[in-house]
PDB file of C-alpha atoms in Angstrom:
ATOM      1  CA  MET A   1     -40.815   1.575 -43.461  1.00 50.00           C
ATOM      2  CA  THR A   2     -38.802   2.669 -40.453  1.00 53.00           C
ATOM      3  CA  PRO A   3     -40.870   2.682 -37.218  1.00 54.00           C
ATOM      4  CA  PRO A   4     -41.215   6.053 -35.476  1.00 53.00           C
ATOM      5  CA  THR A   5     -38.796   6.699 -32.631  1.00 51.00           C
ATOM      6  CA  THR A   6     -39.999   7.306 -29.126  1.00 50.00           C
ATOM      7  CA  ASN A   7     -38.577   9.331 -26.247  1.00 47.00           C
ATOM      8  CA  GLY A   8     -40.503   7.718 -23.426  1.00 46.00           C
ATOM      9  CA  TYR A   9     -43.214  10.391 -23.397  1.00 42.00           C
ATOM     10  CA  GLY A  10     -44.633   9.921 -26.942  1.00 48.00           C
ATOM     11  CA  THR A  11     -43.648   9.562 -30.561  1.00 47.00           C
ATOM     12  CA  LEU A  12     -41.172  11.819 -32.274  1.00 49.00           C
ATOM     13  CA  PRO A  13     -41.324  12.365 -36.009  1.00 49.00           C
ATOM     14  CA  THR A  14     -38.354  10.893 -37.816  1.00 48.00           C
ATOM     15  CA  ASN A  15     -37.313  14.301 -39.073  1.00 50.00           C
ATOM     16  CA  SER A  16     -37.466  16.017 -35.641  1.00 47.00           C
ATOM     17  CA  ARG A  17     -34.379  16.720 -33.590  1.00 49.00           C
ATOM     18  CA  PRO A  18     -33.483  18.889 -30.626  1.00 49.00           C
ATOM     19  CA  THR A  19     -32.625  22.454 -31.319  1.00 50.00           C
ATOM     20  CA  GLY A  20     -28.982  23.340 -30.850  1.00 50.00           C
ATOM     21  CA  ASN A  21     -27.027  26.565 -30.806  1.00 52.00           C
ATOM     22  CA  ALA A  22     -24.426  27.630 -33.275  1.00 48.00           C
ATOM     23  CA  ASN A  23     -21.819  25.429 -31.678  1.00 50.00           C
ATOM     24  CA  GLY A  24     -24.007  22.375 -31.857  1.00 48.00           C
ATOM     25  CA  ASP A  25     -24.537  22.130 -28.100  1.00 51.00           C
ATOM     26  CA  VAL A  26     -27.854  20.956 -26.793  1.00 45.00           C
ATOM     27  CA  GLU A  27     -29.131  23.889 -24.756  1.00 47.00           C
ATOM     28  CA  GLU A  28     -31.891  21.942 -23.021  1.00 47.00           C
ATOM     29  CA  GLN A  29     -29.366  19.580 -21.434  1.00 47.00           C
ATOM     30  CA  GLN A  30     -27.094  22.236 -19.944  1.00 48.00           C
ATOM     31  CA  PRO A  31     -28.928  22.803 -16.631  1.00 47.00           C
ATOM     32  CA  PHE A  32     -29.120  19.081 -15.954  1.00 42.00           C
ATOM     33  CA  LEU A  33     -25.499  18.336 -16.772  1.00 43.00           C
ATOM     34  CA  GLY A  34     -23.977  21.194 -14.819  1.00 48.00           C
ATOM     35  CA  GLY A  35     -22.691  22.969 -17.891  1.00 48.00           C
ATOM     36  CA  GLY A  36     -21.635  19.736 -19.518  1.00 47.00           C
ATOM     37  CA  SER A  37     -18.784  19.164 -17.062  1.00 50.00           C
ATOM     38  CA  GLY A  38     -20.138  15.839 -15.887  1.00 47.00           C
ATOM     39  CA  ARG A  39     -18.986  16.576 -12.309  1.00 54.00           C
ATOM     40  CA  ALA A  40     -20.844  17.722  -9.181  1.00 55.00           C
ATOM     41  CA  GLN A  41     -20.029  21.280  -8.207  1.00 62.00           C
ATOM     42  CA  ALA A  42     -17.751  21.741  -5.172  1.00 65.00           C
ATOM     43  CA  PRO A  43     -19.335  23.278  -2.045  1.00 75.00           C
ATOM     44  CA  SER A  44     -19.161  27.049  -1.968  1.00 87.00           C
ATOM     45  CA  THR A  45     -16.848  28.895   0.405  1.00 88.00           C
ATOM     46  CA  LEU A  46     -19.837  29.910   2.529  1.00 88.00           C
ATOM     47  CA  ALA A  47     -21.041  26.294   2.750  1.00 88.00           C
ATOM     48  CA  ARG A  48     -17.584  25.101   3.822  1.00 88.00           C
ATOM     49  CA  TRP A  49     -17.385  27.880   6.408  1.00 90.00           C
ATOM     50  CA  LYS A  50     -20.792  26.949   7.842  1.00 89.00           C
ATOM     51  CA  THR A  51     -19.806  23.292   8.028  1.00 89.00           C
ATOM     52  CA  ASN A  52     -16.560  24.200   9.766  1.00 90.00           C
ATOM     53  CA  MET A  53     -18.318  26.426  12.314  1.00 91.00           C
ATOM     54  CA  ARG A  54     -20.885  23.714  13.106  1.00 92.00           C
ATOM     55  CA  ALA A  55     -18.197  21.073  13.632  1.00 93.00           C
ATOM     56  CA  ASP A  56     -17.137  19.932  17.095  1.00 93.00           C
ATOM     57  CA  VAL A  57     -13.639  21.083  17.977  1.00 95.00           C
ATOM     58  CA  ARG A  58     -11.153  18.343  18.669  1.00 94.00           C
ATOM     59  CA  ARG A  59     -10.650  17.774  22.377  1.00 92.00           C
ATOM     60  CA  ASP A  60      -7.008  16.728  22.016  1.00 93.00           C
ATOM     61  CA  TRP A  61      -4.700  19.439  23.377  1.00 94.00           C
ATOM     62  CA  ALA A  62      -7.637  21.794  23.942  1.00 95.00           C
ATOM     63  CA  ASP A  63      -6.564  21.872  27.577  1.00 95.00           C
ATOM     64  CA  LEU A  64      -3.798  24.256  26.472  1.00 96.00           C
ATOM     65  CA  ILE A  65      -6.388  26.934  25.726  1.00 96.00           C
ATOM     66  CA  LEU A  66      -8.120  26.325  29.050  1.00 96.00           C
ATOM     67  CA  LEU A  67      -4.792  26.578  30.862  1.00 96.00           C
ATOM     68  CA  ALA A  68      -4.124  29.912  29.149  1.00 96.00           C
ATOM     69  CA  CYS A  69      -7.393  31.127  30.679  1.00 96.00           C
ATOM     70  CA  TYR A  70      -5.763  30.804  34.113  1.00 97.00           C
ATOM     71  CA  ILE A  71      -3.526  33.748  33.197  1.00 97.00           C
ATOM     72  CA  ILE A  72      -6.639  35.806  32.431  1.00 97.00           C
ATOM     73  CA  THR A  73      -8.170  34.811  35.762  1.00 96.00           C
ATOM     74  CA  GLY A  74      -4.998  35.837  37.588  1.00 96.00           C
ATOM     75  CA  LEU A  75      -4.949  39.199  35.830  1.00 96.00           C
ATOM     76  CA  LEU A  76      -8.580  39.963  36.609  1.00 96.00           C
ATOM     77  CA  ASP A  77      -8.642  38.799  40.225  1.00 96.00           C
ATOM     78  CA  SER A  78      -5.410  40.484  41.265  1.00 95.00           C
ATOM     79  CA  ALA A  79      -6.448  43.777  39.658  1.00 93.00           C
ATOM     80  CA  SER A  80      -9.900  43.487  41.228  1.00 94.00           C
ATOM     81  CA  ILE A  81      -8.542  42.837  44.710  1.00 93.00           C
ATOM     82  CA  SER A  82      -6.051  45.678  44.337  1.00 89.00           C
ATOM     83  CA  THR A  83      -8.742  48.107  43.213  1.00 90.00           C
ATOM     84  CA  TRP A  84     -12.042  47.081  44.794  1.00 91.00           C
ATOM     85  CA  GLY A  85     -11.050  44.630  47.519  1.00 90.00           C
ATOM     86  CA  SER A  86     -13.137  41.745  46.124  1.00 92.00           C
ATOM     87  CA  PHE A  87     -12.674  38.873  43.704  1.00 95.00           C
ATOM     88  CA  VAL A  88     -14.370  38.630  40.315  1.00 96.00           C
ATOM     89  CA  SER A  89     -13.526  34.987  39.559  1.00 94.00           C
ATOM     90  CA  MET A  90     -12.578  33.061  42.704  1.00 92.00           C
ATOM     91  CA  GLN A  91     -15.900  32.990  44.490  1.00 94.00           C
ATOM     92  CA  THR A  92     -14.691  31.075  47.558  1.00 93.00           C
ATOM     93  CA  GLY A  93     -13.045  34.226  48.857  1.00 92.00           C
ATOM     94  CA  ASN A  94     -16.117  36.290  48.043  1.00 95.00           C
ATOM     95  CA  THR A  95     -18.307  33.880  49.983  1.00 96.00           C
ATOM     96  CA  VAL A  96     -16.100  34.354  53.055  1.00 95.00           C
ATOM     97  CA  TYR A  97     -16.116  38.152  52.652  1.00 94.00           C
ATOM     98  CA  PHE A  98     -19.892  38.100  52.242  1.00 95.00           C
ATOM     99  CA  GLY A  99     -20.279  36.047  55.416  1.00 96.00           C
ATOM    100  CA  LEU A 100     -18.023  38.416  57.347  1.00 94.00           C
ATOM    101  CA  GLY A 101     -20.088  41.331  56.091  1.00 94.00           C
ATOM    102  CA  ILE A 102     -23.314  39.768  57.322  1.00 94.00           C
ATOM    103  CA  ALA A 103     -21.686  39.303  60.726  1.00 95.00           C
ATOM    104  CA  ALA A 104     -20.429  42.917  60.837  1.00 92.00           C
ATOM    105  CA  PRO A 105     -22.140  44.908  58.058  1.00 91.00           C
ATOM    106  CA  HIS A 106     -20.892  48.338  59.167  1.00 88.00           C
ATOM    107  CA  GLU A 107     -17.187  47.559  59.323  1.00 88.00           C
ATOM    108  CA  SER A 108     -16.583  47.617  55.561  1.00 88.00           C
ATOM    109  CA  THR A 109     -18.342  47.779  52.198  1.00 91.00           C
ATOM    110  CA  ARG A 110     -16.311  44.872  50.848  1.00 92.00           C
ATOM    111  CA  TRP A 111     -19.104  42.399  51.547  1.00 94.00           C
ATOM    112  CA  ILE A 112     -21.475  44.332  49.270  1.00 95.00           C
ATOM    113  CA  LYS A 113     -19.002  44.151  46.378  1.00 95.00           C
ATOM    114  CA  SER A 114     -18.272  40.503  47.111  1.00 95.00           C
ATOM    115  CA  GLY A 115     -21.991  39.719  47.200  1.00 96.00           C
ATOM    116  CA  THR A 116     -22.468  41.534  43.887  1.00 96.00           C
ATOM    117  CA  SER A 117     -19.677  39.523  42.318  1.00 97.00           C
ATOM    118  CA  LEU A 118     -20.980  36.234  43.723  1.00 97.00           C
ATOM    119  CA  GLY A 119     -24.550  36.863  42.590  1.00 97.00           C
ATOM    120  CA  CYS A 120     -23.535  37.927  39.068  1.00 97.00           C
ATOM    121  CA  PHE A 121     -21.242  34.920  38.761  1.00 97.00           C
ATOM    122  CA  CYS A 122     -24.170  32.625  39.550  1.00 97.00           C
ATOM    123  CA  ILE A 123     -26.419  34.379  37.030  1.00 97.00           C
ATOM    124  CA  GLY A 124     -23.650  34.173  34.446  1.00 97.00           C
ATOM    125  CA  SER A 125     -23.370  30.437  35.036  1.00 96.00           C
ATOM    126  CA  VAL A 126     -27.028  30.058  34.085  1.00 96.00           C
ATOM    127  CA  PHE A 127     -26.506  32.214  30.994  1.00 96.00           C
ATOM    128  CA  PHE A 128     -23.395  30.501  29.628  1.00 96.00           C
ATOM    129  CA  SER A 129     -24.602  26.980  30.360  1.00 94.00           C
ATOM    130  CA  ALA A 130     -27.860  27.775  28.542  1.00 94.00           C
ATOM    131  CA  LEU A 131     -25.847  29.190  25.640  1.00 93.00           C
ATOM    132  CA  HIS A 132     -24.005  25.883  25.233  1.00 92.00           C
ATOM    133  CA  ARG A 133     -27.019  23.696  25.922  1.00 91.00           C
ATOM    134  CA  VAL A 134     -29.964  25.398  24.217  1.00 90.00           C
ATOM    135  CA  PHE A 135     -28.508  26.922  21.054  1.00 87.00           C
ATOM    136  CA  SER A 136     -26.317  24.039  19.963  1.00 83.00           C
ATOM    137  CA  HIS A 137     -26.847  20.288  19.709  1.00 85.00           C
ATOM    138  CA  SER A 138     -23.267  19.837  20.952  1.00 89.00           C
ATOM    139  CA  PRO A 139     -21.549  22.043  23.558  1.00 91.00           C
ATOM    140  CA  LYS A 140     -18.245  21.549  21.712  1.00 92.00           C
ATOM    141  CA  GLN A 141     -19.345  23.129  18.441  1.00 94.00           C
ATOM    142  CA  ARG A 142     -16.854  25.670  17.173  1.00 95.00           C
ATOM    143  CA  TRP A 143     -19.352  28.488  16.753  1.00 95.00           C
ATOM    144  CA  ILE A 144     -20.743  28.160  20.275  1.00 95.00           C
ATOM    145  CA  LEU A 145     -17.267  28.253  21.846  1.00 96.00           C
ATOM    146  CA  CYS A 146     -16.405  31.304  19.752  1.00 96.00           C
ATOM    147  CA  ALA A 147     -19.698  32.991  20.682  1.00 96.00           C
ATOM    148  CA  SER A 148     -19.090  32.296  24.371  1.00 97.00           C
ATOM    149  CA  PHE A 149     -15.650  33.886  24.410  1.00 97.00           C
ATOM    150  CA  VAL A 150     -16.763  36.811  22.262  1.00 98.00           C
ATOM    151  CA  ALA A 151     -19.495  37.477  24.848  1.00 97.00           C
ATOM    152  CA  GLN A 152     -16.925  37.254  27.636  1.00 98.00           C
ATOM    153  CA  ALA A 153     -14.711  39.767  25.845  1.00 98.00           C
ATOM    154  CA  VAL A 154     -17.660  42.134  25.342  1.00 98.00           C
ATOM    155  CA  PHE A 155     -18.481  42.139  29.073  1.00 98.00           C
ATOM    156  CA  ILE A 156     -14.847  42.875  29.954  1.00 98.00           C
ATOM    157  CA  ILE A 157     -14.714  45.649  27.344  1.00 98.00           C
ATOM    158  CA  GLY A 158     -17.821  47.176  28.929  1.00 97.00           C
ATOM    159  CA  ALA A 159     -16.152  47.171  32.344  1.00 97.00           C
ATOM    160  CA  ALA A 160     -12.908  48.567  30.906  1.00 97.00           C
ATOM    161  CA  ALA A 161     -14.806  51.353  29.153  1.00 97.00           C
ATOM    162  CA  ILE A 162     -16.445  52.412  32.438  1.00 95.00           C
ATOM    163  CA  LEU A 163     -13.076  52.568  34.181  1.00 94.00           C
ATOM    164  CA  THR A 164     -11.466  54.378  31.257  1.00 94.00           C
ATOM    165  CA  PHE A 165     -14.154  56.918  30.385  1.00 93.00           C
ATOM    166  CA  GLY A 166     -16.332  56.975  33.515  1.00 86.00           C
ATOM    167  CA  PRO A 167     -15.936  59.000  36.727  1.00 85.00           C
ATOM    168  CA  GLN A 168     -12.369  58.935  38.036  1.00 79.00           C
ATOM    169  CA  THR A 169     -11.587  58.507  41.735  1.00 76.00           C
ATOM    170  CA  ASP A 170      -8.431  57.751  43.693  1.00 71.00           C
ATOM    171  CA  SER A 171      -7.648  54.164  44.668  1.00 68.00           C
ATOM    172  CA  GLU A 172      -8.444  54.596  48.379  1.00 69.00           C
ATOM    173  CA  THR A 173     -11.878  56.080  47.667  1.00 68.00           C
ATOM    174  CA  ARG A 174     -12.625  53.352  45.151  1.00 71.00           C
ATOM    175  CA  LYS A 175     -11.920  50.586  47.679  1.00 72.00           C
ATOM    176  CA  GLU A 176     -14.769  51.703  49.929  1.00 76.00           C
ATOM    177  CA  ALA A 177     -17.111  53.147  47.295  1.00 80.00           C
ATOM    178  CA  ILE A 178     -20.237  51.205  46.341  1.00 84.00           C
ATOM    179  CA  ASP A 179     -21.607  53.480  43.603  1.00 89.00           C
ATOM    180  CA  TRP A 180     -22.291  52.348  40.023  1.00 92.00           C
ATOM    181  CA  PRO A 181     -18.773  53.008  38.594  1.00 91.00           C
ATOM    182  CA  VAL A 182     -17.569  50.361  41.061  1.00 92.00           C
ATOM    183  CA  LEU A 183     -20.410  47.850  41.218  1.00 94.00           C
ATOM    184  CA  VAL A 184     -21.189  47.703  37.485  1.00 96.00           C
ATOM    185  CA  PRO A 185     -17.629  46.757  36.395  1.00 96.00           C
ATOM    186  CA  ILE A 186     -17.492  44.152  39.160  1.00 96.00           C
ATOM    187  CA  ALA A 187     -20.827  42.740  38.014  1.00 97.00           C
ATOM    188  CA  LEU A 188     -19.796  42.627  34.336  1.00 97.00           C
ATOM    189  CA  VAL A 189     -16.457  40.925  34.928  1.00 97.00           C
ATOM    190  CA  ALA A 190     -17.887  38.447  37.447  1.00 97.00           C
ATOM    191  CA  PHE A 191     -20.757  37.608  35.059  1.00 97.00           C
ATOM    192  CA  GLN A 192     -18.357  36.584  32.298  1.00 97.00           C
ATOM    193  CA  SER A 193     -15.865  34.756  34.528  1.00 95.00           C
ATOM    194  CA  CYS A 194     -17.936  31.597  34.665  1.00 94.00           C
ATOM    195  CA  GLY A 195     -17.835  31.323  30.852  1.00 95.00           C
ATOM    196  CA  GLN A 196     -14.395  29.744  31.088  1.00 95.00           C
ATOM    197  CA  ALA A 197     -15.628  27.214  33.649  1.00 94.00           C
ATOM    198  CA  VAL A 198     -18.594  26.280  31.455  1.00 95.00           C
ATOM    199  CA  ALA A 199     -16.246  25.820  28.481  1.00 95.00           C
ATOM    200  CA  SER A 200     -14.115  23.420  30.524  1.00 95.00           C
ATOM    201  CA  ARG A 201     -17.244  21.375  31.256  1.00 93.00           C
ATOM    202  CA  ALA A 202     -18.194  21.401  27.574  1.00 94.00           C
ATOM    203  CA  LEU A 203     -14.782  20.031  26.636  1.00 94.00           C
ATOM    204  CA  LYS A 204     -14.864  17.548  29.543  1.00 93.00           C
ATOM    205  CA  TYR A 205     -11.793  18.985  31.262  1.00 94.00           C
ATOM    206  CA  ASN A 206     -13.783  19.355  34.454  1.00 91.00           C
ATOM    207  CA  ALA A 207     -10.793  20.155  36.656  1.00 91.00           C
ATOM    208  CA  LEU A 208      -9.662  23.113  34.521  1.00 93.00           C
ATOM    209  CA  THR A 209     -12.379  25.563  35.480  1.00 91.00           C
ATOM    210  CA  SER A 210      -9.849  28.407  35.999  1.00 90.00           C
ATOM    211  CA  VAL A 211     -11.879  29.620  39.002  1.00 89.00           C
ATOM    212  CA  VAL A 212     -10.909  26.983  41.608  1.00 88.00           C
ATOM    213  CA  LEU A 213      -7.454  26.032  42.883  1.00 92.00           C
ATOM    214  CA  THR A 214      -8.068  24.300  46.213  1.00 92.00           C
ATOM    215  CA  SER A 215      -9.214  21.026  44.660  1.00 92.00           C
ATOM    216  CA  ILE A 216      -6.314  21.149  42.184  1.00 94.00           C
ATOM    217  CA  TYR A 217      -3.798  21.468  45.017  1.00 95.00           C
ATOM    218  CA  CYS A 218      -5.434  18.540  46.792  1.00 95.00           C
ATOM    219  CA  ASP A 219      -5.484  16.346  43.683  1.00 94.00           C
ATOM    220  CA  LEU A 220      -1.914  17.279  42.831  1.00 95.00           C
ATOM    221  CA  PHE A 221      -0.303  16.409  46.150  1.00 96.00           C
ATOM    222  CA  SER A 222      -2.479  13.356  46.815  1.00 95.00           C
ATOM    223  CA  ASP A 223      -1.594  11.828  43.450  1.00 94.00           C
ATOM    224  CA  ALA A 224       0.091   8.448  43.932  1.00 94.00           C
ATOM    225  CA  ASP A 225       1.979   9.024  40.652  1.00 93.00           C
ATOM    226  CA  LEU A 226       3.110  12.533  41.536  1.00 94.00           C
ATOM    227  CA  LEU A 227       6.755  11.773  40.729  1.00 93.00           C
ATOM    228  CA  ALA A 228       6.109   9.537  37.731  1.00 94.00           C
ATOM    229  CA  PRO A 229       8.059  10.531  34.605  1.00 92.00           C
ATOM    230  CA  LYS A 230       4.897  10.711  32.516  1.00 94.00           C
ATOM    231  CA  ASN A 231       1.732  11.996  34.158  1.00 94.00           C
ATOM    232  CA  VAL A 232      -0.494  14.278  32.067  1.00 94.00           C
ATOM    233  CA  GLU A 233      -2.951  15.022  34.879  1.00 94.00           C
ATOM    234  CA  ARG A 234      -0.126  16.021  37.204  1.00 95.00           C
ATOM    235  CA  ASN A 235       1.302  18.321  34.536  1.00 96.00           C
ATOM    236  CA  ARG A 236      -2.054  20.084  34.167  1.00 95.00           C
ATOM    237  CA  ARG A 237      -2.363  20.455  37.948  1.00 95.00           C
ATOM    238  CA  ILE A 238       1.063  22.050  38.127  1.00 96.00           C
ATOM    239  CA  ALA A 239       0.467  24.333  35.145  1.00 97.00           C
ATOM    240  CA  ALA A 240      -2.909  25.676  36.332  1.00 96.00           C
ATOM    241  CA  PRO A 241      -1.817  27.378  39.601  1.00 96.00           C
ATOM    242  CA  SER A 242       1.517  28.367  38.080  1.00 97.00           C
ATOM    243  CA  LEU A 243      -0.170  30.228  35.224  1.00 97.00           C
ATOM    244  CA  LEU A 244      -2.690  31.833  37.558  1.00 97.00           C
ATOM    245  CA  LEU A 245       0.193  32.984  39.761  1.00 97.00           C
ATOM    246  CA  ILE A 246       1.906  34.529  36.740  1.00 97.00           C
ATOM    247  CA  GLY A 247      -1.315  36.328  35.831  1.00 97.00           C
ATOM    248  CA  ALA A 248      -1.788  37.512  39.419  1.00 96.00           C
ATOM    249  CA  VAL A 249       1.726  38.967  39.594  1.00 97.00           C
ATOM    250  CA  LEU A 250       1.304  40.729  36.254  1.00 96.00           C
ATOM    251  CA  GLY A 251      -2.159  41.999  37.179  1.00 95.00           C
ATOM    252  CA  GLY A 252      -0.953  43.365  40.503  1.00 93.00           C
ATOM    253  CA  LEU A 253       2.025  45.117  38.929  1.00 95.00           C
ATOM    254  CA  LEU A 254      -0.012  46.596  36.099  1.00 95.00           C
ATOM    255  CA  ALA A 255      -2.855  47.729  38.382  1.00 92.00           C
ATOM    256  CA  ARG A 256      -0.340  49.729  40.432  1.00 91.00           C
ATOM    257  CA  SER A 257       1.372  51.149  37.354  1.00 92.00           C
ATOM    258  CA  PRO A 258       0.166  53.912  35.002  1.00 92.00           C
ATOM    259  CA  VAL A 259      -1.630  51.172  33.044  1.00 93.00           C
ATOM    260  CA  GLY A 260      -4.055  50.802  35.949  1.00 93.00           C
ATOM    261  CA  THR A 261      -6.960  48.436  36.393  1.00 93.00           C
ATOM    262  CA  ALA A 262      -8.572  49.708  33.199  1.00 95.00           C
ATOM    263  CA  GLY A 263      -5.478  48.683  31.242  1.00 96.00           C
ATOM    264  CA  VAL A 264      -5.546  45.239  32.834  1.00 97.00           C
ATOM    265  CA  LEU A 265      -9.153  44.813  31.709  1.00 97.00           C
ATOM    266  CA  TRP A 266      -8.298  45.860  28.148  1.00 97.00           C
ATOM    267  CA  ILE A 267      -5.450  43.339  28.097  1.00 97.00           C
ATOM    268  CA  ALA A 268      -7.775  40.604  29.395  1.00 97.00           C
ATOM    269  CA  ALA A 269     -10.328  41.451  26.689  1.00 97.00           C
ATOM    270  CA  VAL A 270      -7.669  41.124  23.987  1.00 98.00           C
ATOM    271  CA  MET A 271      -6.623  37.767  25.437  1.00 97.00           C
ATOM    272  CA  LYS A 272     -10.247  36.580  25.289  1.00 97.00           C
ATOM    273  CA  LEU A 273     -10.363  37.535  21.608  1.00 97.00           C
ATOM    274  CA  LEU A 274      -7.137  35.601  21.041  1.00 98.00           C
ATOM    275  CA  VAL A 275      -8.914  32.574  22.521  1.00 97.00           C
ATOM    276  CA  VAL A 276     -11.727  33.121  19.992  1.00 97.00           C
ATOM    277  CA  PHE A 277      -9.130  33.174  17.211  1.00 97.00           C
ATOM    278  CA  SER A 278      -7.658  29.940  18.585  1.00 96.00           C
ATOM    279  CA  TRP A 279     -11.048  28.211  18.469  1.00 97.00           C
ATOM    280  CA  LEU A 280     -11.512  29.365  14.867  1.00 96.00           C
ATOM    281  CA  LEU A 281      -8.272  27.640  13.870  1.00 95.00           C
ATOM    282  CA  TRP A 282      -8.589  24.594  16.119  1.00 95.00           C
ATOM    283  CA  PRO A 283      -8.910  21.229  14.308  1.00 94.00           C
ATOM    284  CA  ALA A 284     -12.357  19.650  14.136  1.00 92.00           C
ATOM    285  CA  GLU A 285     -13.365  16.228  15.343  1.00 88.00           C
ATOM    286  CA  LYS A 286     -13.155  13.764  12.477  1.00 80.00           C
ATOM    287  CA  GLY A 287     -16.525  12.817  11.056  1.00 65.00           C
ATOM    288  CA  ARG A 288     -18.450  15.235  13.286  1.00 55.00           C
ATOM    289  CA  ASP A 289     -20.288  18.262  11.956  1.00 51.00           C
ATOM    290  CA  GLY A 290     -23.578  20.011  12.388  1.00 52.00           C
TER     291      GLY A 290
END
């Protein structure tokens, strides 16, 4: 007599067998075998996208994006000086203007605009550093860099919208005015300006803040290898002020043209969005994800 077969959970009668469909497939095994393919399913498109967004961007050549930000800084500061008489990125000049205003507060309103820019820049530094530090385990994650530059673009768009659709005044009146159509755009643009500097810290290109040139000039001309055929640091130090100068010339010309300061701000916002697009396509660090 043949002994009864077992399945590990009890005894099966000799005449019992699993129920199959018309094609003879075992239905009960399908969910466990992934449809009988014998292979693990590939990650979905959404899963791959999430993994890619949580990955750290590769630092190699990322200085090119930071150098491009110098053009944006030049555009914004030259247009701001031409229109309002204060900086929105280079806060050294604003600190001097603010000090002069404290010494002689009734001579000009420039110190009020410079103080507004300086204060909002400091607050923005807290905001963008917290964005990189609190919401991401790595400040170089792709999504956090994209979010930072999207936020910067949004602030510039807000300022551009005020200049485009808000109260219109002539350039001479605007230079001395301290009402909201002047102070709010200054505050918005200054607030976002530090986002580029924070990104340079996140990527560990500490010299490429795009808001300081004095230390770059010093480091450039004090470099013992200034004339060496191959010197990457020297090349960055030459490119940074050169690109800012190009942006400043373009910003000054455009601000005095029919494009106006509002047009300069719209152009800067588009350039910020191009930086976002660049981060989306930038290669990831090998073996690093969220």
